[in-house]
Amino acid sequence: MHLTQEEHNPPHIHAIYGEYEATFVVADGSLLKGEFPSKGTALVQEFISLHREELANMWETGVYKKLPPIK
């Protein structure tokens, strides 16, 4: 997860799955922009669910850390 000067609300993460790229909302895991296969969407939503508080905190503070992947 990273921010640039072009980032905007709502808090979100960018995900890549094969040739697909999409943006997902941290608050509820919904697809904000792009296209993603259902299996990839499920993985991203699980990741967000497991790390929602940490992701929201990173968005608010701008202090980022690497989060563990889904196993």
PDB file of C-alpha atoms in Angstrom:
ATOM      1  CA  MET A   1       0.000   0.000   0.000  1.00  0.00           C
ATOM      2  CA  HIS A   2       1.310   3.410  -0.841  1.00  0.00           C
ATOM      3  CA  LEU A   3       0.080   6.948  -1.165  1.00  0.00           C
ATOM      4  CA  THR A   4       0.906   9.531  -3.768  1.00  0.00           C
ATOM      5  CA  GLN A   5      -0.154  13.151  -4.021  1.00  0.00           C
ATOM      6  CA  GLU A   6      -2.960  11.996  -6.306  1.00  0.00           C
ATOM      7  CA  GLU A   7      -4.483   9.697  -3.663  1.00  0.00           C
ATOM      8  CA  HIS A   8      -8.025  10.462  -2.616  1.00  0.00           C
ATOM      9  CA  ASN A   9     -10.685   9.325  -0.231  1.00  0.00           C
ATOM     10  CA  PRO A  10     -12.143   6.889   0.531  1.00  0.00           C
ATOM     11  CA  PRO A  11      -9.186   5.038   2.072  1.00  0.00           C
ATOM     12  CA  HIS A  12      -8.325   2.223  -0.320  1.00  0.00           C
ATOM     13  CA  ILE A  13      -5.670  -0.239  -1.424  1.00  0.00           C
ATOM     14  CA  HIS A  14      -4.411  -1.104  -4.891  1.00  0.00           C
ATOM     15  CA  ALA A  15      -4.249  -4.797  -5.752  1.00  0.00           C
ATOM     16  CA  ILE A  16      -2.684  -6.758  -8.611  1.00  0.00           C
ATOM     17  CA  TYR A  17      -3.732 -10.293  -9.528  1.00  0.00           C
ATOM     18  CA  GLY A  18      -2.120 -11.637 -12.683  1.00  0.00           C
ATOM     19  CA  GLU A  19      -2.896  -9.130 -15.420  1.00  0.00           C
ATOM     20  CA  TYR A  20      -5.689  -7.504 -13.382  1.00  0.00           C
ATOM     21  CA  GLU A  21      -5.371  -4.312 -11.332  1.00  0.00           C
ATOM     22  CA  ALA A  22      -8.061  -2.848  -9.098  1.00  0.00           C
ATOM     23  CA  THR A  23      -8.698  -0.582  -6.145  1.00  0.00           C
ATOM     24  CA  PHE A  24     -10.622  -1.767  -3.075  1.00  0.00           C
ATOM     25  CA  VAL A  25     -12.172   0.290  -0.255  1.00  0.00           C
ATOM     26  CA  VAL A  26     -10.624  -0.410   3.164  1.00  0.00           C
ATOM     27  CA  ALA A  27     -13.894   0.144   5.078  1.00  0.00           C
ATOM     28  CA  ASP A  28     -15.849  -2.661   3.420  1.00  0.00           C
ATOM     29  CA  GLY A  29     -13.628  -4.372   0.834  1.00  0.00           C
ATOM     30  CA  SER A  30     -15.803  -3.250  -2.061  1.00  0.00           C
ATOM     31  CA  LEU A  31     -14.356  -2.802  -5.544  1.00  0.00           C
ATOM     32  CA  LEU A  32     -13.804   0.906  -6.160  1.00  0.00           C
ATOM     33  CA  LYS A  33     -12.124   0.866  -9.562  1.00  0.00           C
ATOM     34  CA  GLY A  34     -10.938  -1.686 -12.096  1.00  0.00           C
ATOM     35  CA  GLU A  35     -11.792  -5.292 -12.817  1.00  0.00           C
ATOM     36  CA  PHE A  36     -10.775  -8.336 -10.815  1.00  0.00           C
ATOM     37  CA  PRO A  37     -11.615 -12.044 -11.038  1.00  0.00           C
ATOM     38  CA  SER A  38     -13.821 -13.423  -8.265  1.00  0.00           C
ATOM     39  CA  LYS A  39     -11.016 -15.543  -6.724  1.00  0.00           C
ATOM     40  CA  GLY A  40      -8.725 -12.513  -6.541  1.00  0.00           C
ATOM     41  CA  THR A  41     -11.502 -10.367  -5.109  1.00  0.00           C
ATOM     42  CA  ALA A  42     -12.126 -12.928  -2.362  1.00  0.00           C
ATOM     43  CA  LEU A  43      -8.428 -12.913  -1.453  1.00  0.00           C
ATOM     44  CA  VAL A  44      -8.262  -9.115  -1.324  1.00  0.00           C
ATOM     45  CA  GLN A  45     -11.425  -8.936   0.780  1.00  0.00           C
ATOM     46  CA  GLU A  46     -10.021 -11.524   3.199  1.00  0.00           C
ATOM     47  CA  PHE A  47      -6.764  -9.533   3.442  1.00  0.00           C
ATOM     48  CA  ILE A  48      -8.663  -6.313   4.119  1.00  0.00           C
ATOM     49  CA  SER A  49     -10.851  -8.037   6.701  1.00  0.00           C
ATOM     50  CA  LEU A  50      -7.796  -9.368   8.546  1.00  0.00           C
ATOM     51  CA  HIS A  51      -5.910  -6.051   8.447  1.00  0.00           C
ATOM     52  CA  ARG A  52      -8.649  -3.391   8.291  1.00  0.00           C
ATOM     53  CA  GLU A  53      -7.572  -1.568  11.440  1.00  0.00           C
ATOM     54  CA  GLU A  54      -3.901  -1.537  10.416  1.00  0.00           C
ATOM     55  CA  LEU A  55      -4.740  -0.381   6.874  1.00  0.00           C
ATOM     56  CA  ALA A  56      -6.955   2.427   8.172  1.00  0.00           C
ATOM     57  CA  ASN A  57      -4.246   3.504  10.607  1.00  0.00           C
ATOM     58  CA  MET A  58      -1.627   3.553   7.850  1.00  0.00           C
ATOM     59  CA  TRP A  59      -3.920   5.650   5.663  1.00  0.00           C
ATOM     60  CA  GLU A  60      -4.525   8.150   8.483  1.00  0.00           C
ATOM     61  CA  THR A  61      -0.935   8.448   9.692  1.00  0.00           C
ATOM     62  CA  GLY A  62       1.042   7.952   6.475  1.00  0.00           C
ATOM     63  CA  VAL A  63       3.262   5.506   8.386  1.00  0.00           C
ATOM     64  CA  TYR A  64       3.407   2.263   6.455  1.00  0.00           C
ATOM     65  CA  LYS A  65       4.577  -1.202   7.331  1.00  0.00           C
ATOM     66  CA  LYS A  66       4.614  -4.495   5.496  1.00  0.00           C
ATOM     67  CA  LEU A  67       1.681  -6.715   6.382  1.00  0.00           C
ATOM     68  CA  PRO A  68       1.825 -10.504   6.246  1.00  0.00           C
ATOM     69  CA  PRO A  69       0.245 -12.156   3.211  1.00  0.00           C
ATOM     70  CA  ILE A  70      -2.729 -14.481   3.395  1.00  0.00           C
ATOM     71  CA  LYS A  71      -1.679 -18.098   3.807  1.00  0.00           C
TER      72      LYS A  71
END
